PDB file of C-alpha atoms and ligand atoms in Angstrom:
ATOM      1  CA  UNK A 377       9.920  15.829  23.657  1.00  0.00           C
ATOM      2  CA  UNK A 378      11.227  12.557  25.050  1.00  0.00           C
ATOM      3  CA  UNK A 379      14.200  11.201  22.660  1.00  0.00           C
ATOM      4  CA  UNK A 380      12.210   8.358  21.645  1.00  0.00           C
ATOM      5  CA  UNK A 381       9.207  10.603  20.473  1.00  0.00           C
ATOM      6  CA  UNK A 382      11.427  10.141  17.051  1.00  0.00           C
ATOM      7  CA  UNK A 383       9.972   6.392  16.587  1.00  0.00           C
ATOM      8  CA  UNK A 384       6.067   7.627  17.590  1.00  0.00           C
ATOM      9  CA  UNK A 385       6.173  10.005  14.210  1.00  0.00           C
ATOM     10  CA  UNK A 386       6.885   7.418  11.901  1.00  0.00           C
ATOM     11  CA  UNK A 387       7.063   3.817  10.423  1.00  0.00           C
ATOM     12  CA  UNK A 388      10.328   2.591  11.761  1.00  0.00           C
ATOM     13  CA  UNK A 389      12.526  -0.316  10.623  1.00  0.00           C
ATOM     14  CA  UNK A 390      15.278  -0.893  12.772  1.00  0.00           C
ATOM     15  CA  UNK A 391      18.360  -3.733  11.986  1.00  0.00           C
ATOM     16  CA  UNK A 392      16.044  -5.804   9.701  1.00  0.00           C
ATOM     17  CA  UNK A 393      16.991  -8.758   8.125  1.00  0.00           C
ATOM     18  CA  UNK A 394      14.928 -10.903   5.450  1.00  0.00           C
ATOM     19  CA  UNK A 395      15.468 -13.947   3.443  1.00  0.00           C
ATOM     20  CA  UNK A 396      13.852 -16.650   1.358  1.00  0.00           C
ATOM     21  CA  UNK A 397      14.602 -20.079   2.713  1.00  0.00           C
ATOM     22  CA  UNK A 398      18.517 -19.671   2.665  1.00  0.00           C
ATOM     23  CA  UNK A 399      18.956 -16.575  -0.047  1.00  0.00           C
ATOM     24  CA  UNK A 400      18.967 -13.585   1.895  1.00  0.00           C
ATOM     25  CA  UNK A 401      17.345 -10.574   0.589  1.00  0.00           C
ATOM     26  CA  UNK A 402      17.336  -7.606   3.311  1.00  0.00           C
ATOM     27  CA  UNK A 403      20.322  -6.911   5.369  1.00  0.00           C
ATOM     28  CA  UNK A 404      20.672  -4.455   7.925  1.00  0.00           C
ATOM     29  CA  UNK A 405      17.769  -2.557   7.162  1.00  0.00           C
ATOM     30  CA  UNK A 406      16.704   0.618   9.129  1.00  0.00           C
ATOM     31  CA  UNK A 407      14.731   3.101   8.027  1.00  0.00           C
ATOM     32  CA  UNK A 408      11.964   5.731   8.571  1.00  0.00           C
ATOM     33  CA  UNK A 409       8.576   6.704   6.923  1.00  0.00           C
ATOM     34  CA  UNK A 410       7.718   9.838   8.193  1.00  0.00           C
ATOM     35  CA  UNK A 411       4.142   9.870   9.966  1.00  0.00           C
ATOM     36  CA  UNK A 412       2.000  11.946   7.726  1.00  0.00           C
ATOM     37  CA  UNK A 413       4.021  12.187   4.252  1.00  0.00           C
ATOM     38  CA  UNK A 414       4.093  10.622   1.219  1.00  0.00           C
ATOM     39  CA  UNK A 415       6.988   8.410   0.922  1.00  0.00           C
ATOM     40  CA  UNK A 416       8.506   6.944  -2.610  1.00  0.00           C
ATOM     41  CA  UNK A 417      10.483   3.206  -2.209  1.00  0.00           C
ATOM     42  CA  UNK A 418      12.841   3.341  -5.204  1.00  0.00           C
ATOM     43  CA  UNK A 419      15.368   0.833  -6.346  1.00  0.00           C
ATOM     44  CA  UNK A 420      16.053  -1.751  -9.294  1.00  0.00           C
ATOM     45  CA  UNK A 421      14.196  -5.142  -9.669  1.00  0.00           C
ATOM     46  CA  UNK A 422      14.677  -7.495  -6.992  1.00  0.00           C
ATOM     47  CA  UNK A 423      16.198  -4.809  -4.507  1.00  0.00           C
ATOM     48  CA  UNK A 424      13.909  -6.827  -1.785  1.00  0.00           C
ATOM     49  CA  UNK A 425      11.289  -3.717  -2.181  1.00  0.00           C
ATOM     50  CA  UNK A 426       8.643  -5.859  -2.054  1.00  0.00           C
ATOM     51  CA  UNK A 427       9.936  -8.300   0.250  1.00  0.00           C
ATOM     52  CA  UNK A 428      10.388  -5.300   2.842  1.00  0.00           C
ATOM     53  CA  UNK A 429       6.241  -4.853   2.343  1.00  0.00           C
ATOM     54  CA  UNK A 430       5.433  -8.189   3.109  1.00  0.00           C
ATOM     55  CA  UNK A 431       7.474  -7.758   6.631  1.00  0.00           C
ATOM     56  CA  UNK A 432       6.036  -5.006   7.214  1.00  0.00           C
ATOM     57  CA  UNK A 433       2.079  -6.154   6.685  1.00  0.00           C
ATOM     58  CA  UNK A 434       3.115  -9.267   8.497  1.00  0.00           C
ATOM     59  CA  UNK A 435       3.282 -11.994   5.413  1.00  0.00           C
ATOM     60  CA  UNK A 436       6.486 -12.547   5.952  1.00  0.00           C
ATOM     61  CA  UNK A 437       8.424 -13.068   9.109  1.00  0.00           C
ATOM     62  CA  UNK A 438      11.955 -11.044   9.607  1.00  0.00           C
ATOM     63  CA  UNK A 439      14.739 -12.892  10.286  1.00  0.00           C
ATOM     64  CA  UNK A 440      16.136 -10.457  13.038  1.00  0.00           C
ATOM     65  CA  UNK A 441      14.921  -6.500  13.497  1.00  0.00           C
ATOM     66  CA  UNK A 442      11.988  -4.489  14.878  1.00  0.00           C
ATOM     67  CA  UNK A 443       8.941  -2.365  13.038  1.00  0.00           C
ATOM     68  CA  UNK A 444       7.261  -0.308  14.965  1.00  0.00           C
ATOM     69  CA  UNK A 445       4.303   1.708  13.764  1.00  0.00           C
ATOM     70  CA  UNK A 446       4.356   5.357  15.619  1.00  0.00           C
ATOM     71  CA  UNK A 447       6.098   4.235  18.574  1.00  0.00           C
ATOM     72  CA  UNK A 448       3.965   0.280  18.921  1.00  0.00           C
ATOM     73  CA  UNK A 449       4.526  -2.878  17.677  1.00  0.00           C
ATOM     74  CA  UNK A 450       3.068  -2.638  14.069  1.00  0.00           C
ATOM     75  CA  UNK A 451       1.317  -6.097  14.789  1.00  0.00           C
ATOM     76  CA  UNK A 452      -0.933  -3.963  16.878  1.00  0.00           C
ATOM     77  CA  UNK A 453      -1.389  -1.352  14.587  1.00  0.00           C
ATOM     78  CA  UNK A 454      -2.608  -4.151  12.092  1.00  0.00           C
ATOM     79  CA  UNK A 455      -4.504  -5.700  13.912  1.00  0.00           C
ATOM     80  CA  UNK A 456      -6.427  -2.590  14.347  1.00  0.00           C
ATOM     81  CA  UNK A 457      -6.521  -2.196  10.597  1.00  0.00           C
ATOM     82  CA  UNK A 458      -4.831   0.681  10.324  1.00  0.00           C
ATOM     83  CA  UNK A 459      -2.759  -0.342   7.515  1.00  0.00           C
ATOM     84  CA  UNK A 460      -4.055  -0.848   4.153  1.00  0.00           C
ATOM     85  CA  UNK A 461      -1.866  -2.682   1.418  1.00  0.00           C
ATOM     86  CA  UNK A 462      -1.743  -3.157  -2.133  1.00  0.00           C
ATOM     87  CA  UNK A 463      -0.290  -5.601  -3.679  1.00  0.00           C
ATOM     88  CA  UNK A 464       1.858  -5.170  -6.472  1.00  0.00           C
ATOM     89  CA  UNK A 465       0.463  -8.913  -7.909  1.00  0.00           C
ATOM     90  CA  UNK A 466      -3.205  -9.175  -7.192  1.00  0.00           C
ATOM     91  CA  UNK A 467      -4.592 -12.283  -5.638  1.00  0.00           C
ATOM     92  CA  UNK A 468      -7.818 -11.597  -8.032  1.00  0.00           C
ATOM     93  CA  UNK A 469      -9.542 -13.789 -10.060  1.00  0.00           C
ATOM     94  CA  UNK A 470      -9.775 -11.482 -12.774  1.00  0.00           C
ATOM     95  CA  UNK A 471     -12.757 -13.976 -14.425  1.00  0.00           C
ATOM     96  CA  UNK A 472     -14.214 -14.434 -11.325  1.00  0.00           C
ATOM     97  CA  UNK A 473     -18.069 -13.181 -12.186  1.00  0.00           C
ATOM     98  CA  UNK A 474     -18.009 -10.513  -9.018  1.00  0.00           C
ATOM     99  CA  UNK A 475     -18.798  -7.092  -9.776  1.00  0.00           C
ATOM    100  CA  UNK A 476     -16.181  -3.651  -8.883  1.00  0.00           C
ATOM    101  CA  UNK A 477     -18.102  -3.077  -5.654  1.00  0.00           C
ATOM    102  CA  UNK A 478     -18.244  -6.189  -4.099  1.00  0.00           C
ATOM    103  CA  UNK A 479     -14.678  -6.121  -5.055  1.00  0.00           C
ATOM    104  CA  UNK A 480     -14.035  -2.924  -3.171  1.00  0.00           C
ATOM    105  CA  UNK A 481     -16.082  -4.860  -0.251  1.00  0.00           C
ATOM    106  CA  UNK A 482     -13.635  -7.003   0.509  1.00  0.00           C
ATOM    107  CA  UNK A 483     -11.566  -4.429   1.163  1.00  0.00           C
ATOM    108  CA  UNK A 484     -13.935  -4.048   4.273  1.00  0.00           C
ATOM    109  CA  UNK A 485     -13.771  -7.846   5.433  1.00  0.00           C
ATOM    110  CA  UNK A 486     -11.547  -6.702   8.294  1.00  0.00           C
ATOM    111  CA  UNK A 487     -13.718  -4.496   9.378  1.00  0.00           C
ATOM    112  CA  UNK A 488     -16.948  -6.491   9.246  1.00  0.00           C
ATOM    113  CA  UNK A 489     -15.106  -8.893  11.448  1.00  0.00           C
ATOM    114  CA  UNK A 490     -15.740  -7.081  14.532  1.00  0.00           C
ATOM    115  CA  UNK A 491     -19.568  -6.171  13.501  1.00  0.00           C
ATOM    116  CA  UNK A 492     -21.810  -7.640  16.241  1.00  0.00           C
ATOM    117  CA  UNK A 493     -22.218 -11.552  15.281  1.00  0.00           C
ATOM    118  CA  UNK A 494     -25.998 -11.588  14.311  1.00  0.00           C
ATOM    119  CA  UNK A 495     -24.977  -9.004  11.292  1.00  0.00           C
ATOM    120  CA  UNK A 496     -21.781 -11.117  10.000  1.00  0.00           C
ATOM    121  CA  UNK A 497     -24.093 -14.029   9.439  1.00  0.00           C
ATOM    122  CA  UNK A 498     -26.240 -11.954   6.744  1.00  0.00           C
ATOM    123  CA  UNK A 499     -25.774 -11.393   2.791  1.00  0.00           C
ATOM    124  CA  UNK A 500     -23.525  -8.635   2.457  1.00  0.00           C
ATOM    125  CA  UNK A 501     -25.823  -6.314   1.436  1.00  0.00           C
ATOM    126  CA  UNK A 502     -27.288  -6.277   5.317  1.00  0.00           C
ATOM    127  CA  UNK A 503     -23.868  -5.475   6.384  1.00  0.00           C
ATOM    128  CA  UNK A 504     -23.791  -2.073   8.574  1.00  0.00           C
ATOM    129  CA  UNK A 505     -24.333   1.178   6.176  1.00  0.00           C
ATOM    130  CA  UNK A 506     -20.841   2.612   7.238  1.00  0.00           C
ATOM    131  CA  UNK A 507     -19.244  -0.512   5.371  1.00  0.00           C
ATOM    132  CA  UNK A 508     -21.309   0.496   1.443  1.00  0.00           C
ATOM    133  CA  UNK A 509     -20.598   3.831   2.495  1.00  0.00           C
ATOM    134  CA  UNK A 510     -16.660   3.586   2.347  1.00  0.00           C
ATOM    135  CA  UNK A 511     -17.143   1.278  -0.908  1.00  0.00           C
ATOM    136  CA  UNK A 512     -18.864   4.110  -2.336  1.00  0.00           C
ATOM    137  CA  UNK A 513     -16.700   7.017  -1.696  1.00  0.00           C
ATOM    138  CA  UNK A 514     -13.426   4.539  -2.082  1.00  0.00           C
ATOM    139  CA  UNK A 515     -14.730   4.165  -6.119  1.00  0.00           C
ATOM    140  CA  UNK A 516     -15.829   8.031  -6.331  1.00  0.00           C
ATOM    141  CA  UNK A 517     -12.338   8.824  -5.005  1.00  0.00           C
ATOM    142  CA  UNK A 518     -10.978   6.752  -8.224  1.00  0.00           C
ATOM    143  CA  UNK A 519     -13.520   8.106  -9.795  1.00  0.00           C
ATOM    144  CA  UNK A 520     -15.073   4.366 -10.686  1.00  0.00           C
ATOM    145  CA  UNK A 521     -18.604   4.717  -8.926  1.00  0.00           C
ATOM    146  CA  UNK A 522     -20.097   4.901 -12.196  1.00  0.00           C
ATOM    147  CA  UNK A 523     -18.566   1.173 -13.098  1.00  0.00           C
ATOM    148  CA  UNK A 524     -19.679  -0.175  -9.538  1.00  0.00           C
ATOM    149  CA  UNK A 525     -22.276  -2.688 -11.409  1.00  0.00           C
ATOM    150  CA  UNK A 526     -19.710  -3.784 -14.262  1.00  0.00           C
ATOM    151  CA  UNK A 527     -18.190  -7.455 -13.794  1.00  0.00           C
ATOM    152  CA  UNK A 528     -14.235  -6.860 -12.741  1.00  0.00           C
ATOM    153  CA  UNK A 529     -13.335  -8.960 -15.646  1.00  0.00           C
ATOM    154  CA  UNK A 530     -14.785  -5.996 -18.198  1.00  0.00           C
ATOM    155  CA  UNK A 531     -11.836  -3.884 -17.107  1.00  0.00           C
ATOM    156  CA  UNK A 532      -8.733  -2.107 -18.603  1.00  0.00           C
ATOM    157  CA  UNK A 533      -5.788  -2.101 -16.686  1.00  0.00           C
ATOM    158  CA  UNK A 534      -5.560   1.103 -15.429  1.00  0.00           C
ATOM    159  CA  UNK A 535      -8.888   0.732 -14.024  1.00  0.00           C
ATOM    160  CA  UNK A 536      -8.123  -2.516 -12.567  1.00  0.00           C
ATOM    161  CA  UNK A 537      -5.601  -0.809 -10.661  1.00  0.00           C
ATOM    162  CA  UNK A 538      -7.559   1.950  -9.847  1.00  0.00           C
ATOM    163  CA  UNK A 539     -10.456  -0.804  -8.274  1.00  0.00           C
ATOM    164  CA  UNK A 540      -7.335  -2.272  -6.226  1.00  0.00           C
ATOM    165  CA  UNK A 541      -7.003   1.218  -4.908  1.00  0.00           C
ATOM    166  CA  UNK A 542     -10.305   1.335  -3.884  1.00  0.00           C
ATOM    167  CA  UNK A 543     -10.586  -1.355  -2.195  1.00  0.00           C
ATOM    168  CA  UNK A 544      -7.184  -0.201   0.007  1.00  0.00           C
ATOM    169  CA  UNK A 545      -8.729   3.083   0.308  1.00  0.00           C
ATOM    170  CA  UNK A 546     -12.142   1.105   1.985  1.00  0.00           C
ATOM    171  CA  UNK A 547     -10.094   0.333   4.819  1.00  0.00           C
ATOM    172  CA  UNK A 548      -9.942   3.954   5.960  1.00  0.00           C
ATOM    173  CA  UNK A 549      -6.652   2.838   7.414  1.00  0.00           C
ATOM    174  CA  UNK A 550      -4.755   5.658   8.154  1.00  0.00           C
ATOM    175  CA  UNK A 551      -1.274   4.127   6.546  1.00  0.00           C
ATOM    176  CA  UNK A 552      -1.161   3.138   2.885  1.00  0.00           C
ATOM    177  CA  UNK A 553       1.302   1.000   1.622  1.00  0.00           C
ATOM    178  CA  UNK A 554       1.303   0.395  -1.996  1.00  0.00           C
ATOM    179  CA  UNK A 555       3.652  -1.528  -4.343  1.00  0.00           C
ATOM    180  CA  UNK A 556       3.989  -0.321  -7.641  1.00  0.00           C
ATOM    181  CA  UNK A 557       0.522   1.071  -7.904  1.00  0.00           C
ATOM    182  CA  UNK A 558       1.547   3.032 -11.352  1.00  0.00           C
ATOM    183  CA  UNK A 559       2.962  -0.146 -12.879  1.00  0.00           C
ATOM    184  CA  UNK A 560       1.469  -0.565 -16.412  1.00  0.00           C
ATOM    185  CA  UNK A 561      -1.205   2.127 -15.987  1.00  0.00           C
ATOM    186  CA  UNK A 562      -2.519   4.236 -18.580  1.00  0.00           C
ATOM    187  CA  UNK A 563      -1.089   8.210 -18.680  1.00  0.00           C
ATOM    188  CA  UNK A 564      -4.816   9.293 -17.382  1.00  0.00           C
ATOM    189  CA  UNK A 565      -5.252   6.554 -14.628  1.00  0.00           C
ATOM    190  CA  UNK A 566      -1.601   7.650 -13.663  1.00  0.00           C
ATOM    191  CA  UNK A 567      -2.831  11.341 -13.213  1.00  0.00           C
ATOM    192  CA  UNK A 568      -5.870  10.342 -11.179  1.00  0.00           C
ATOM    193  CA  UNK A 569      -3.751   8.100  -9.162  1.00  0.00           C
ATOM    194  CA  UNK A 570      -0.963  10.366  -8.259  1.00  0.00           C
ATOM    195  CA  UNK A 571      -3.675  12.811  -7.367  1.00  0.00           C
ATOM    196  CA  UNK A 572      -6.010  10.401  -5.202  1.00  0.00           C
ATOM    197  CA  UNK A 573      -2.437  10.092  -3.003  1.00  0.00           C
ATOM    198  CA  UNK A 574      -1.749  13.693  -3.097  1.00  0.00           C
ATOM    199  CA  UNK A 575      -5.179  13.729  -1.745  1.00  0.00           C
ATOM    200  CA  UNK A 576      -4.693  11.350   1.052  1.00  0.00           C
ATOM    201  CA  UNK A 577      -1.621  12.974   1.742  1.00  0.00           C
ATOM    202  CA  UNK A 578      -3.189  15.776   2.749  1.00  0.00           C
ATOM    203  CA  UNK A 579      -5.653  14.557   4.534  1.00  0.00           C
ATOM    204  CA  UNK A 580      -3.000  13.319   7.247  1.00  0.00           C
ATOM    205  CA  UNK A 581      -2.497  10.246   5.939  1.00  0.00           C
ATOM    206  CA  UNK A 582       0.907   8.338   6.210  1.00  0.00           C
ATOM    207  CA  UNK A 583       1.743   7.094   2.023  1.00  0.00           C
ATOM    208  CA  UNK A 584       4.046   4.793   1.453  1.00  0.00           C
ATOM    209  CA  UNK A 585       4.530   3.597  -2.566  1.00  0.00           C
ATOM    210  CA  UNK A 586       7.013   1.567  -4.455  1.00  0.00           C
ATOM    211  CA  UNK A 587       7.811   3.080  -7.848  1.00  0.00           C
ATOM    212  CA  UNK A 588       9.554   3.284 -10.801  1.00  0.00           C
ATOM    213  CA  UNK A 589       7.752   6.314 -11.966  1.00  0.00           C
ATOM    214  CA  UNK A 590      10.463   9.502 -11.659  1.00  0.00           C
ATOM    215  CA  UNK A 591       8.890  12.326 -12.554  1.00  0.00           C
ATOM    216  CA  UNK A 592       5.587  11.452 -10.711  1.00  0.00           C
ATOM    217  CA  UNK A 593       8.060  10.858  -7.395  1.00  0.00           C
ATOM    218  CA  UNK A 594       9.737  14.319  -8.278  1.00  0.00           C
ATOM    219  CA  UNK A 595       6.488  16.222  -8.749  1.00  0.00           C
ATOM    220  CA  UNK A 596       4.982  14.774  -5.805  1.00  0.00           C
ATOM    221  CA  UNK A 597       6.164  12.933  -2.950  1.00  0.00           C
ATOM    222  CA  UNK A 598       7.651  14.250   0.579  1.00  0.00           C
ATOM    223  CA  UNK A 599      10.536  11.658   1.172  1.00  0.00           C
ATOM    224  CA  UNK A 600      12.888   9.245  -0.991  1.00  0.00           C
ATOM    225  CA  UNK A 601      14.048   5.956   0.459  1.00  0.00           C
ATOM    226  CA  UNK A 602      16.636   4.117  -1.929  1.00  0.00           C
ATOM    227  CA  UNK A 603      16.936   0.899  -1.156  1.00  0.00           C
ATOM    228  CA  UNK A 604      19.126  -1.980  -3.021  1.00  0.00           C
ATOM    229  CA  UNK A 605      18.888  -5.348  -0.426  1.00  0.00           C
ATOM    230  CA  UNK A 606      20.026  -2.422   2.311  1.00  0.00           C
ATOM    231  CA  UNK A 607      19.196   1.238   2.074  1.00  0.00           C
ATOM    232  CA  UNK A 608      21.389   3.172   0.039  1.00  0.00           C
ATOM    233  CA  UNK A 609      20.206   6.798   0.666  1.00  0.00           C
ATOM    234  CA  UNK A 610      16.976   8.571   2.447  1.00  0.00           C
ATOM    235  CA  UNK A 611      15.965  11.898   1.595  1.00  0.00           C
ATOM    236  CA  UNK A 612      14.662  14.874   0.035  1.00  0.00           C
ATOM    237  CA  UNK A 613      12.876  13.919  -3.824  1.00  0.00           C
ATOM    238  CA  UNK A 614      15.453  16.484  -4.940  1.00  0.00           C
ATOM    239  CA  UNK A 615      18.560  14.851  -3.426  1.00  0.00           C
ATOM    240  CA  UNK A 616      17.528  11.141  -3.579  1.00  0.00           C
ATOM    241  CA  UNK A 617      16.262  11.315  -7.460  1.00  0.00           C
ATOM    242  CA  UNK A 618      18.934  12.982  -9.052  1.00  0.00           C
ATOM    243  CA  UNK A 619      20.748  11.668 -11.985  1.00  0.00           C
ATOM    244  CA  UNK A 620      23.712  10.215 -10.272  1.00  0.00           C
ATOM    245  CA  UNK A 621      22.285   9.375  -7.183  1.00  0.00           C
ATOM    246  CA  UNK A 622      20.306   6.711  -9.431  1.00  0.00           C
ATOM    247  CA  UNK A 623      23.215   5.592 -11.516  1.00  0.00           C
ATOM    248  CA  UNK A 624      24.766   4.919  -8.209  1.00  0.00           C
ATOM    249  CA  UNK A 625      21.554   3.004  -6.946  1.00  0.00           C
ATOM    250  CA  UNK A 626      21.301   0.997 -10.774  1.00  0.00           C
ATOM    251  CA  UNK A 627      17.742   2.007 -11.485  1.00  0.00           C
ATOM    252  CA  UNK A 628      18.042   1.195 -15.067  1.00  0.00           C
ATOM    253  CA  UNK A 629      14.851   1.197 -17.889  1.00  0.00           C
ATOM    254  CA  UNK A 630      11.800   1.531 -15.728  1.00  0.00           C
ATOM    255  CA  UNK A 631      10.084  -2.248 -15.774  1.00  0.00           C
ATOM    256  CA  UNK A 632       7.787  -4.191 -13.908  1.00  0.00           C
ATOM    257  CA  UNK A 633       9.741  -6.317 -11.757  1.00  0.00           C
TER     258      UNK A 633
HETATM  259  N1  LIG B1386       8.760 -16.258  -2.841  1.00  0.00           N
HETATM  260  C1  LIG B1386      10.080 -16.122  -3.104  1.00  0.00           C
HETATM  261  N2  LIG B1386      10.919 -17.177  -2.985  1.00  0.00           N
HETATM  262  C2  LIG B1386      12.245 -17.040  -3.237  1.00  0.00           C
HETATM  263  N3  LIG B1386      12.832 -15.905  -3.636  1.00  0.00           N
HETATM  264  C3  LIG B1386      12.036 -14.825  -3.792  1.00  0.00           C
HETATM  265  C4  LIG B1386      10.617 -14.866  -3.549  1.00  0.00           C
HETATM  266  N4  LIG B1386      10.108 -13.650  -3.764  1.00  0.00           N
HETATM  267  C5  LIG B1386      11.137 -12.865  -4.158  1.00  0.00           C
HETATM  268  N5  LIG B1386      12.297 -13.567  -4.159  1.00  0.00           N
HETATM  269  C6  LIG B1386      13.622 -13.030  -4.503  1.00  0.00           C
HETATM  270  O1  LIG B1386      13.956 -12.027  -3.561  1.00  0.00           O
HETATM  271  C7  LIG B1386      14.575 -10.926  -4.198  1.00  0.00           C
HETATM  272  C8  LIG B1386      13.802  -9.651  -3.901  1.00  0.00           C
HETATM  273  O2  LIG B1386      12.505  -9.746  -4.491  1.00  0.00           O
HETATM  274  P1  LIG B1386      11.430  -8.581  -4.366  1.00  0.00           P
HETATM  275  O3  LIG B1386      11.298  -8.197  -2.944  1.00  0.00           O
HETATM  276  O4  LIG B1386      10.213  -9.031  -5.083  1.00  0.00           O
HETATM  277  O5  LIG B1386      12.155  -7.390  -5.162  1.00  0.00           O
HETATM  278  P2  LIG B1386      11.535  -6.060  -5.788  1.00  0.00           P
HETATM  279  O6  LIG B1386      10.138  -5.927  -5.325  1.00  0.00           O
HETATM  280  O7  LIG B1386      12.433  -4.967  -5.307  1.00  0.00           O
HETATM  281  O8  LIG B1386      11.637  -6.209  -7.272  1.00  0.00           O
HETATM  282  C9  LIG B1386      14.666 -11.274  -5.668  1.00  0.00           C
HETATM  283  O9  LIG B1386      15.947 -11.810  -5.925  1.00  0.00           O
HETATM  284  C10 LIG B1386      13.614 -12.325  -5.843  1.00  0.00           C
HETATM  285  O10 LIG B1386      13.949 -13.212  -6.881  1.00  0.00           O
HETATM  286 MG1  LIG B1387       8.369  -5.783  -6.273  1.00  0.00          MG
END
């Protein structure tokens, strides 16, 4: 293998710097998520975790560094929609009268895009089978099919979440990046979630999650990156997450941030 084979197995962040008009936020930030595993993002509330997602799905422009997306520009691998993101604040109008699957459809809208022009100008529900195919097994995965008629606005938290999956999932992108999607879920919807990822996971997926949620990261994830506005440790679950590697990295009461 060619040295540089190491970039082409994973998401890599090389000297990256961030800020917000003049506060800076990232500094110096180079990392790895392995291609393929299920990576946690840990650190304390405004560590810039968030901030590093929005570089990395292109909503926010670097100040200097590189991201590459197994060994090309991760612009291109966008582009291609091969990344799917959730946000940790939703841009949905939770009163909006639109029902769970048309929700979950707009997780196809980048998709549809390149559908030949004569289909993008019908009603959605002319839209090529292989789109309401993905909506459907993106709410069985969360195990929400049954709720697919309900207005969005009828649901509990944990299942709003777990629509917000499925609408990421839709994308059949084959990187997932998703911040904080345990964050004020009920203990069941936590369980399905964590094993929806485990799931993807092992389907060759490449997971990449912020959390506060320990003993889900413990039990389940491949790789730990710490990270307090520069990375403070990258790892094994095992190494990363132990008692005083935290106290070190000022994780303090698990809150929503
Ligand atoms: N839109 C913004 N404008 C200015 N400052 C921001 C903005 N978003 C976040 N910040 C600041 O940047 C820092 C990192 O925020 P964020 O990336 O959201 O942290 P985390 O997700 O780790 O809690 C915080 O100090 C936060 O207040
Ligand atoms: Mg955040």
């Amino acid at each position: 293998m060619m040295a540089n084979n190491a970039e082409s197995g994973a998401i890599a962040v090389s000297g990256l710097y961030a800020a917000y008009q003049r506060q800076p936020v990232l500094s110096n930030i180079s990392v790895r998520f392995p291609k393929g595993q299920w990576t946690a993002i840990v650190g304390p509330n405004g560590a810039g975790k968030s901030t590093l997602f929005h570089v990395l799905t292109g909503s926010m422009k670097a100040l200097r560094g590189e991201v590459t997306a197994f060994g090309e520009p991760i612009a291109k691998h966008r582009r291609a929609g091969r990344i799917a993101y959730m946000a940790q604040r939703d841009a949905i109008e939770w009163d909006f009268p639109i029902s769970v699957w048309e929700t979950v459809m707009t997780g196809r809208f980048g998709h549809i895009r390149h559908d030949a022009w004569w289909r993008r100008l019908l009603p959605l529900r002319f839209t090529h089978p292989r789109h309401a195919r993905a909506v459907t097994e993106a709410l069985d995965a969360v195990d929400m099919l049954a709720f697919s008629h309900r207005p969005i606005g009828a649901l509990s938290g944990g299942q709003k979440k777990r629509v917000l999956l499925a609408r990421a999932l839709a994308q059949q992108a084959d990187t997932l990046l998703l911040d904080e999607p345990l964050a004020g879920v009920d203990p069941p919807s936590e369980q399905l979630i964590l094993a929806v990822l485990a799931k993807q996971r092992s389907a060759g997926r490449t997971v990449i999650m912020v959390t506060h949620d320990m003993p889900g990261a413990r039990r389940f994830v491949d790789h730990v990156v710490l990270i307090n506005r520069t990375i403070r440790g990258e790892g094994s679950p095992e190494e990363m997450l132990s008692d005083a590697k935290l106290a070190e990295l000022a994780v303090g009461a698990p809150s929503e941030s």
